[in-house]
Amino acid sequence: MSRDLATLPQITAAGLAALTPEVRDFLEGGAGRERTLARNTAAFDDWQLRPRLMRGLGEPSLATRFMGVDLDLPLLAGPLGADRLFHPDGQQAVARAAATAGIASMAPEAGSFSLEDLCAAAPAAVRFGQLHPTGSRDSFLRMLGRFEDAGFDAIVVTCDCPVAGWRERNRRNGFIPPQEVVGGNYPNDSETFQNLFSAGGTGWDWVTLGRAMRHTSLPWLAKGIMTEPDAQAALDAGAAAIGVSNHGGRQLDDLPAALNALPAIAAAVGDHAQISFDGGVRRGSDVVKALALGADVVILGRLIFHGLAAAGESGVLAVLELLREEISTTLTLLGHGGVADLDEQAVENRGV
């Protein structure tokens, strides 16, 4: 690994430097005054680690099983659309790097490449497909069927995006991702992703979503959950997993940090479903804290695309390998034999 890309902050700096100001704002920006965005990262500072020493443990195990698939790391590469804005290979590079690292990647509905092209780019990869409950039920079911026919392992339903958030950086820049970088799955002028999205998802509810998801045998994750009642509603609709997330602060401002919502949702869900988490993760120790507070896996968003912008596939792989090393080091120093035995005893809130 290059000394210039030897740490995650270096990769982030290199990735952001490679982008135009408009694309950088599109990636890094949040909704409104960006208070949710700031809270996401700041929340990790409120939680401290509680090490247990001299426990006679060997190298910690980072492997886990999530939604029926085995992962070498408790990580998923998240679905950011318009991916060719960050590198010509976009999500194809992400899928290949994720497969090399032994984790799953998510195919974005509004991606630059079709889901079939992503499958061809990394045929042995574990793949999750992303869907938005927007537009017509027929369009939703067509995409759902394509994911199943292509051999995807699970579906991620992004529930917190009935309309785009109020993103003022994009408004100031007059920036709208062009059709050629978001239309990989909707190449026809008669059914572009923008048209589907502009139709909105406000007519969808949990009952409608639950009925639609009965058309697939694939397990699905309801992503964007920030309250216990919504977690229960998602389970009642048939979700196999709950995604605790505030969309990286990109949708609704003035929400709590995703990390602070995690413990209560994990307690409410209990053993009824697995939990993914995203929001503000910037280091391996952040991953460990999220796992200790109830997550089974962590979805990586901006970090993945920092690596992609910095050095394509090798940049994404560098991010994943650095996280692997830091998670392992943190667990060893924390006195834990692996991600499976992390619980709330490993952390404490410094404000309590």
GROMACS .gro file of C-alpha atoms in nm:
model
  352
    1MET     CA    1   0.000   0.000   0.000
    2SER     CA    2   0.125   0.346  -0.087
    3ARG     CA    3   0.237   0.558   0.206
    4ASP     CA    4   0.005   0.824   0.069
    5LEU     CA    5  -0.290   0.587   0.127
    6ALA     CA    6  -0.171   0.422   0.447
    7THR     CA    7  -0.457   0.545   0.668
    8LEU     CA    8  -0.827   0.603   0.623
    9PRO     CA    9  -0.795   0.983   0.666
   10GLN     CA   10  -0.535   0.986   0.388
   11ILE     CA   11  -0.765   0.790   0.159
   12THR     CA   12  -1.053   1.025   0.236
   13ALA     CA   13  -0.838   1.330   0.162
   14ALA     CA   14  -0.711   1.182  -0.163
   15GLY     CA   15  -1.058   1.079  -0.274
   16LEU     CA   16  -1.214   1.418  -0.207
   17ALA     CA   17  -0.924   1.596  -0.379
   18ALA     CA   18  -0.992   1.391  -0.693
   19LEU     CA   19  -1.351   1.515  -0.724
   20THR     CA   20  -1.492   1.835  -0.867
   21PRO     CA   21  -1.641   2.071  -0.605
   22GLU     CA   22  -1.996   1.987  -0.716
   23VAL     CA   23  -1.945   1.611  -0.692
   24ARG     CA   24  -1.761   1.651  -0.362
   25ASP     CA   25  -2.060   1.838  -0.221
   26PHE     CA   26  -2.297   1.574  -0.359
   27LEU     CA   27  -2.105   1.303  -0.172
   28GLU     CA   28  -2.024   1.484   0.151
   29GLY     CA   29  -2.331   1.701   0.193
   30GLY     CA   30  -2.635   1.647   0.410
   31ALA     CA   31  -2.987   1.778   0.443
   32GLY     CA   32  -3.081   2.123   0.570
   33ARG     CA   33  -2.823   2.275   0.803
   34GLU     CA   34  -2.649   1.936   0.816
   35ARG     CA   35  -2.697   1.891   1.190
   36THR     CA   36  -2.793   1.526   1.150
   37LEU     CA   37  -2.479   1.477   0.942
   38ALA     CA   38  -2.263   1.630   1.217
   39ARG     CA   39  -2.435   1.436   1.494
   40ASN     CA   40  -2.368   1.105   1.322
   41THR     CA   41  -1.992   1.137   1.346
   42ALA     CA   42  -1.988   1.322   1.681
   43ALA     CA   43  -2.193   1.048   1.850
   44PHE     CA   44  -1.902   0.803   1.836
   45ASP     CA   45  -1.703   1.037   2.061
   46ASP     CA   46  -1.967   0.997   2.333
   47TRP     CA   47  -1.903   0.623   2.360
   48GLN     CA   48  -1.584   0.494   2.520
   49LEU     CA   49  -1.444   0.143   2.510
   50ARG     CA   50  -1.413  -0.070   2.826
   51PRO     CA   51  -1.120  -0.314   2.786
   52ARG     CA   52  -1.087  -0.646   2.965
   53LEU     CA   53  -0.722  -0.750   2.998
   54MET     CA   54  -0.524  -1.073   3.017
   55ARG     CA   55  -0.799  -1.302   2.895
   56GLY     CA   56  -0.577  -1.550   2.712
   57LEU     CA   57  -0.744  -1.500   2.375
   58GLY     CA   58  -0.591  -1.556   2.033
   59GLU     CA   59  -0.648  -1.362   1.714
   60PRO     CA   60  -1.009  -1.241   1.709
   61SER     CA   61  -1.258  -1.377   1.458
   62LEU     CA   62  -1.415  -1.113   1.235
   63ALA     CA   63  -1.639  -1.352   1.041
   64THR     CA   64  -2.016  -1.338   1.075
   65ARG     CA   65  -2.335  -1.454   0.907
   66PHE     CA   66  -2.596  -1.201   0.801
   67MET     CA   67  -2.927  -1.264   0.625
   68GLY     CA   68  -2.820  -1.615   0.536
   69VAL     CA   69  -2.480  -1.533   0.385
   70ASP     CA   70  -2.133  -1.578   0.532
   71LEU     CA   71  -1.910  -1.270   0.551
   72ASP     CA   72  -1.540  -1.249   0.634
   73LEU     CA   73  -1.598  -0.911   0.795
   74PRO     CA   74  -1.905  -0.760   0.965
   75LEU     CA   75  -1.930  -0.506   0.683
   76LEU     CA   76  -2.139  -0.437   0.374
   77ALA     CA   77  -2.047  -0.197   0.093
   78GLY     CA   78  -2.338   0.042   0.066
   79PRO     CA   79  -2.534   0.150  -0.240
   80LEU     CA   80  -2.452   0.502  -0.356
   81GLY     CA   81  -2.607   0.592  -0.689
   82ALA     CA   82  -2.445   0.797  -0.963
   83ASP     CA   83  -2.133   0.589  -0.899
   84ARG     CA   84  -1.945   0.676  -1.219
   85LEU     CA   85  -1.917   1.031  -1.089
   86PHE     CA   86  -1.647   0.897  -0.856
   87HIS     CA   87  -1.460   0.662  -1.088
   88PRO     CA   88  -1.525   0.526  -1.441
   89ASP     CA   89  -1.562   0.172  -1.301
   90GLY     CA   90  -1.807   0.283  -1.033
   91GLN     CA   91  -1.993   0.006  -0.855
   92GLN     CA   92  -1.822  -0.257  -1.069
   93ALA     CA   93  -1.498  -0.171  -0.889
   94VAL     CA   94  -1.680  -0.172  -0.554
   95ALA     CA   95  -1.830  -0.516  -0.623
   96ARG     CA   96  -1.491  -0.663  -0.717
   97ALA     CA   97  -1.317  -0.517  -0.413
   98ALA     CA   98  -1.595  -0.633  -0.182
   99ALA     CA   99  -1.572  -0.985  -0.326
  100THR     CA  100  -1.196  -0.989  -0.270
  101ALA     CA  101  -1.245  -0.879   0.092
  102GLY     CA  102  -1.515  -1.140   0.149
  103ILE     CA  103  -1.809  -0.909   0.207
  104ALA     CA  104  -2.130  -0.828   0.022
  105SER     CA  105  -2.188  -0.518  -0.187
  106MET     CA  106  -2.519  -0.350  -0.260
  107ALA     CA  107  -2.628  -0.275  -0.615
  108PRO     CA  108  -2.790   0.070  -0.618
  109GLU     CA  109  -3.117   0.109  -0.802
  110ALA     CA  110  -3.000   0.449  -0.930
  111GLY     CA  111  -2.658   0.323  -1.033
  112SER     CA  112  -2.451   0.382  -1.344
  113PHE     CA  113  -2.449   0.013  -1.436
  114SER     CA  114  -2.734  -0.232  -1.466
  115LEU     CA  115  -2.758  -0.499  -1.201
  116GLU     CA  116  -2.684  -0.755  -1.472
  117ASP     CA  117  -2.359  -0.575  -1.559
  118LEU     CA  118  -2.263  -0.573  -1.191
  119CYS     CA  119  -2.319  -0.946  -1.173
  120ALA     CA  120  -2.095  -0.998  -1.475
  121ALA     CA  121  -1.824  -0.776  -1.325
  122ALA     CA  122  -1.800  -0.984  -1.006
  123PRO     CA  123  -1.975  -1.316  -1.073
  124ALA     CA  124  -1.867  -1.484  -0.748
  125ALA     CA  125  -1.963  -1.192  -0.525
  126VAL     CA  126  -2.231  -1.189  -0.259
  127ARG     CA  127  -2.484  -0.933  -0.377
  128PHE     CA  128  -2.763  -0.737  -0.212
  129GLY     CA  129  -2.997  -0.534  -0.432
  130GLN     CA  130  -3.136  -0.196  -0.333
  131LEU     CA  131  -3.493  -0.085  -0.405
  132HIS     CA  132  -3.689   0.229  -0.327
  133PRO     CA  133  -4.063   0.196  -0.265
  134THR     CA  134  -4.140   0.476  -0.510
  135GLY     CA  135  -4.337   0.511  -0.828
  136SER     CA  136  -4.574   0.240  -0.939
  137ARG     CA  137  -4.607  -0.103  -0.785
  138ASP     CA  138  -4.551  -0.257  -1.131
  139SER     CA  139  -4.214  -0.084  -1.172
  140PHE     CA  140  -4.111  -0.194  -0.822
  141LEU     CA  141  -4.209  -0.555  -0.893
  142ARG     CA  142  -4.022  -0.556  -1.225
  143MET     CA  143  -3.700  -0.455  -1.051
  144LEU     CA  144  -3.765  -0.701  -0.771
  145GLY     CA  145  -3.798  -0.979  -1.026
  146ARG     CA  146  -3.477  -0.877  -1.200
  147PHE     CA  147  -3.283  -0.900  -0.875
  148GLU     CA  148  -3.420  -1.246  -0.808
  149ASP     CA  149  -3.361  -1.368  -1.165
  150ALA     CA  150  -3.001  -1.242  -1.150
  151GLY     CA  151  -2.929  -1.452  -0.842
  152PHE     CA  152  -2.904  -1.179  -0.578
  153ASP     CA  153  -2.884  -1.296  -0.217
  154ALA     CA  154  -3.105  -1.037  -0.046
  155ILE     CA  155  -3.291  -0.711  -0.101
  156VAL     CA  156  -3.236  -0.381   0.081
  157VAL     CA  157  -3.547  -0.162   0.077
  158THR     CA  158  -3.458   0.202   0.137
  159CYS     CA  159  -3.766   0.317   0.328
  160ASP     CA  160  -3.661   0.672   0.426
  161CYS     CA  161  -3.651   0.820   0.078
  162PRO     CA  162  -4.007   0.888  -0.050
  163VAL     CA  163  -3.866   1.213  -0.190
  164ALA     CA  164  -3.513   1.351  -0.205
  165GLY     CA  165  -3.395   1.537   0.103
  166TRP     CA  166  -3.352   1.914   0.118
  167ARG     CA  167  -2.984   1.924   0.017
  168GLU     CA  168  -2.874   2.285  -0.002
  169ARG     CA  169  -2.523   2.220  -0.132
  170ASN     CA  170  -2.676   2.063  -0.444
  171ARG     CA  171  -2.920   2.351  -0.475
  172ARG     CA  172  -2.645   2.611  -0.451
  173ASN     CA  173  -2.444   2.426  -0.714
  174GLY     CA  174  -2.743   2.358  -0.936
  175PHE     CA  175  -2.629   1.997  -0.934
  176ILE     CA  176  -2.848   1.711  -1.052
  177PRO     CA  177  -2.680   1.380  -1.138
  178PRO     CA  178  -2.720   1.328  -1.512
  179GLN     CA  179  -2.922   1.037  -1.650
  180GLU     CA  180  -2.613   0.857  -1.780
  181VAL     CA  181  -2.481   0.804  -1.425
  182VAL     CA  182  -2.811   0.708  -1.257
  183GLY     CA  183  -2.988   0.526  -1.540
  184GLY     CA  184  -2.809   0.193  -1.553
  185ASN     CA  185  -3.126   0.011  -1.453
  186TYR     CA  186  -3.363   0.247  -1.632
  187PRO     CA  187  -3.208   0.330  -1.971
  188ASN     CA  188  -3.534   0.411  -2.150
  189ASP     CA  189  -3.658   0.766  -2.172
  190SER     CA  190  -4.009   0.644  -2.089
  191GLU     CA  191  -3.905   0.508  -1.750
  192THR     CA  192  -3.602   0.685  -1.607
  193PHE     CA  193  -3.512   0.662  -1.240
  194GLN     CA  194  -3.570   1.037  -1.207
  195ASN     CA  195  -3.925   0.995  -1.336
  196LEU     CA  196  -3.993   0.709  -1.096
  197PHE     CA  197  -3.845   0.906  -0.808
  198SER     CA  198  -4.032   1.224  -0.892
  199ALA     CA  199  -4.353   1.021  -0.869
  200GLY     CA  200  -4.264   0.984  -0.503
  201GLY     CA  201  -4.316   0.710  -0.251
  202THR     CA  202  -4.570   0.894  -0.038
  203GLY     CA  203  -4.844   0.657  -0.152
  204TRP     CA  204  -4.660   0.358  -0.010
  205ASP     CA  205  -4.713   0.225   0.341
  206TRP     CA  206  -4.596  -0.080   0.533
  207VAL     CA  207  -4.894  -0.286   0.419
  208THR     CA  208  -4.829  -0.199   0.054
  209LEU     CA  209  -4.460  -0.280   0.090
  210GLY     CA  210  -4.529  -0.605   0.270
  211ARG     CA  211  -4.764  -0.718  -0.007
  212ALA     CA  212  -4.510  -0.628  -0.274
  213MET     CA  213  -4.230  -0.817  -0.101
  214ARG     CA  214  -4.438  -1.135  -0.096
  215HIS     CA  215  -4.353  -1.158  -0.466
  216THR     CA  216  -3.996  -1.262  -0.388
  217SER     CA  217  -3.842  -1.549  -0.198
  218LEU     CA  218  -3.540  -1.334  -0.110
  219PRO     CA  219  -3.500  -1.206   0.247
  220TRP     CA  220  -3.524  -0.830   0.277
  221LEU     CA  221  -3.389  -0.557   0.502
  222ALA     CA  222  -3.590  -0.244   0.583
  223LYS     CA  223  -3.333   0.037   0.584
  224GLY     CA  224  -3.381   0.383   0.729
  225ILE     CA  225  -3.534   0.283   1.063
  226MET     CA  226  -3.487   0.530   1.349
  227THR     CA  227  -3.769   0.441   1.591
  228GLU     CA  228  -3.892   0.130   1.767
  229PRO     CA  229  -4.248   0.154   1.620
  230ASP     CA  230  -4.108   0.158   1.266
  231ALA     CA  231  -3.887  -0.139   1.347
  232GLN     CA  232  -4.194  -0.332   1.460
  233ALA     CA  233  -4.392  -0.223   1.155
  234ALA     CA  234  -4.113  -0.346   0.928
  235LEU     CA  235  -4.106  -0.682   1.106
  236ASP     CA  236  -4.485  -0.708   1.075
  237ALA     CA  237  -4.447  -0.642   0.701
  238GLY     CA  238  -4.209  -0.935   0.670
  239ALA     CA  239  -3.863  -0.782   0.693
  240ALA     CA  240  -3.590  -1.027   0.789
  241ALA     CA  241  -3.356  -0.752   0.908
  242ILE     CA  242  -3.376  -0.393   1.030
  243GLY     CA  243  -3.144  -0.122   0.901
  244VAL     CA  244  -3.086   0.148   1.163
  245SER     CA  245  -2.998   0.453   0.956
  246ASN     CA  246  -3.079   0.819   0.899
  247HIS     CA  247  -2.945   0.799   0.541
  248GLY     CA  248  -2.613   0.947   0.642
  249GLY     CA  249  -2.783   1.272   0.732
  250ARG     CA  250  -2.882   1.321   0.368
  251GLN     CA  251  -3.261   1.303   0.400
  252LEU     CA  252  -3.411   1.469   0.708
  253ASP     CA  253  -3.222   1.716   0.921
  254ASP     CA  254  -3.257   1.744   1.300
  255LEU     CA  255  -3.271   1.370   1.356
  256PRO     CA  256  -3.076   1.203   1.636
  257ALA     CA  257  -2.745   1.043   1.551
  258ALA     CA  258  -2.804   0.696   1.411
  259LEU     CA  259  -2.573   0.549   1.677
  260ASN     CA  260  -2.786   0.693   1.954
  261ALA     CA  261  -3.099   0.535   1.807
  262LEU     CA  262  -2.936   0.194   1.778
  263PRO     CA  263  -2.950   0.057   2.137
  264ALA     CA  264  -3.325   0.110   2.185
  265ILE     CA  265  -3.409  -0.041   1.846
  266ALA     CA  266  -3.180  -0.337   1.910
  267ALA     CA  267  -3.350  -0.396   2.244
  268ALA     CA  268  -3.696  -0.374   2.086
  269VAL     CA  269  -3.607  -0.609   1.802
  270GLY     CA  270  -3.434  -0.861   2.026
  271ASP     CA  271  -3.385  -1.198   1.861
  272HIS     CA  272  -3.662  -1.142   1.607
  273ALA     CA  273  -3.435  -1.000   1.336
  274GLN     CA  274  -3.080  -0.904   1.258
  275ILE     CA  275  -2.971  -0.541   1.247
  276SER     CA  276  -2.754  -0.341   1.013
  277PHE     CA  277  -2.625   0.004   1.103
  278ASP     CA  278  -2.488   0.299   0.910
  279GLY     CA  279  -2.421   0.661   0.983
  280GLY     CA  280  -2.098   0.841   1.066
  281VAL     CA  281  -1.861   0.543   1.057
  282ARG     CA  282  -1.510   0.662   0.976
  283ARG     CA  283  -1.282   0.408   1.153
  284GLY     CA  284  -1.259   0.050   1.264
  285SER     CA  285  -1.322   0.146   1.628
  286ASP     CA  286  -1.651   0.304   1.515
  287VAL     CA  287  -1.749  -0.035   1.370
  288VAL     CA  288  -1.669  -0.205   1.701
  289LYS     CA  289  -1.882   0.046   1.895
  290ALA     CA  290  -2.179  -0.006   1.661
  291LEU     CA  291  -2.152  -0.383   1.694
  292ALA     CA  292  -2.133  -0.355   2.074
  293LEU     CA  293  -2.448  -0.143   2.077
  294GLY     CA  294  -2.653  -0.398   1.888
  295ALA     CA  295  -2.566  -0.407   1.519
  296ASP     CA  296  -2.484  -0.734   1.344
  297VAL     CA  297  -2.316  -0.563   1.048
  298VAL     CA  298  -2.215  -0.210   0.951
  299ILE     CA  299  -2.295  -0.066   0.609
  300LEU     CA  300  -2.018   0.156   0.472
  301GLY     CA  301  -2.119   0.457   0.267
  302ARG     CA  302  -1.892   0.755   0.222
  303LEU     CA  303  -1.574   0.566   0.319
  304ILE     CA  304  -1.623   0.327   0.027
  305PHE     CA  305  -1.658   0.612  -0.218
  306HIS     CA  306  -1.360   0.797  -0.076
  307GLY     CA  307  -1.159   0.487  -0.165
  308LEU     CA  308  -1.323   0.458  -0.505
  309ALA     CA  309  -1.244   0.820  -0.592
  310ALA     CA  310  -0.889   0.789  -0.460
  311ALA     CA  311  -0.781   0.477  -0.649
  312GLY     CA  312  -1.072   0.281  -0.797
  313GLU     CA  313  -1.094  -0.085  -0.703
  314SER     CA  314  -0.760  -0.082  -0.520
  315GLY     CA  315  -0.872   0.220  -0.319
  316VAL     CA  316  -1.192   0.045  -0.205
  317LEU     CA  317  -0.992  -0.265  -0.117
  318ALA     CA  318  -0.746  -0.051   0.080
  319VAL     CA  319  -1.036   0.089   0.285
  320LEU     CA  320  -1.164  -0.261   0.361
  321GLU     CA  321  -0.821  -0.397   0.452
  322LEU     CA  322  -0.746  -0.103   0.682
  323LEU     CA  323  -1.080  -0.156   0.852
  324ARG     CA  324  -1.005  -0.527   0.887
  325GLU     CA  325  -0.675  -0.450   1.061
  326GLU     CA  326  -0.816  -0.180   1.287
  327ILE     CA  327  -1.118  -0.387   1.391
  328SER     CA  328  -0.889  -0.681   1.472
  329THR     CA  329  -0.649  -0.462   1.669
  330THR     CA  330  -0.934  -0.295   1.859
  331LEU     CA  331  -1.091  -0.629   1.952
  332THR     CA  332  -0.758  -0.768   2.068
  333LEU     CA  333  -0.686  -0.468   2.289
  334LEU     CA  334  -1.046  -0.471   2.410
  335GLY     CA  335  -1.009  -0.832   2.522
  336HIS     CA  336  -1.269  -0.988   2.294
  337GLY     CA  337  -1.230  -1.305   2.093
  338GLY     CA  338  -1.439  -1.187   1.800
  339VAL     CA  339  -1.727  -0.977   1.676
  340ALA     CA  340  -1.978  -1.240   1.792
  341ASP     CA  341  -1.913  -1.179   2.163
  342LEU     CA  342  -1.938  -0.800   2.157
  343ASP     CA  343  -2.214  -0.653   2.370
  344GLU     CA  344  -2.297  -0.335   2.558
  345GLN     CA  345  -2.046  -0.427   2.831
  346ALA     CA  346  -1.770  -0.334   2.588
  347VAL     CA  347  -1.871   0.034   2.581
  348GLU     CA  348  -1.986   0.309   2.812
  349ASN     CA  349  -2.141   0.646   2.745
  350ARG     CA  350  -1.912   0.911   2.886
  351GLY     CA  351  -2.208   1.142   2.948
  352VAL     CA  352  -2.384   0.897   3.180
   0.00000   0.00000   0.00000
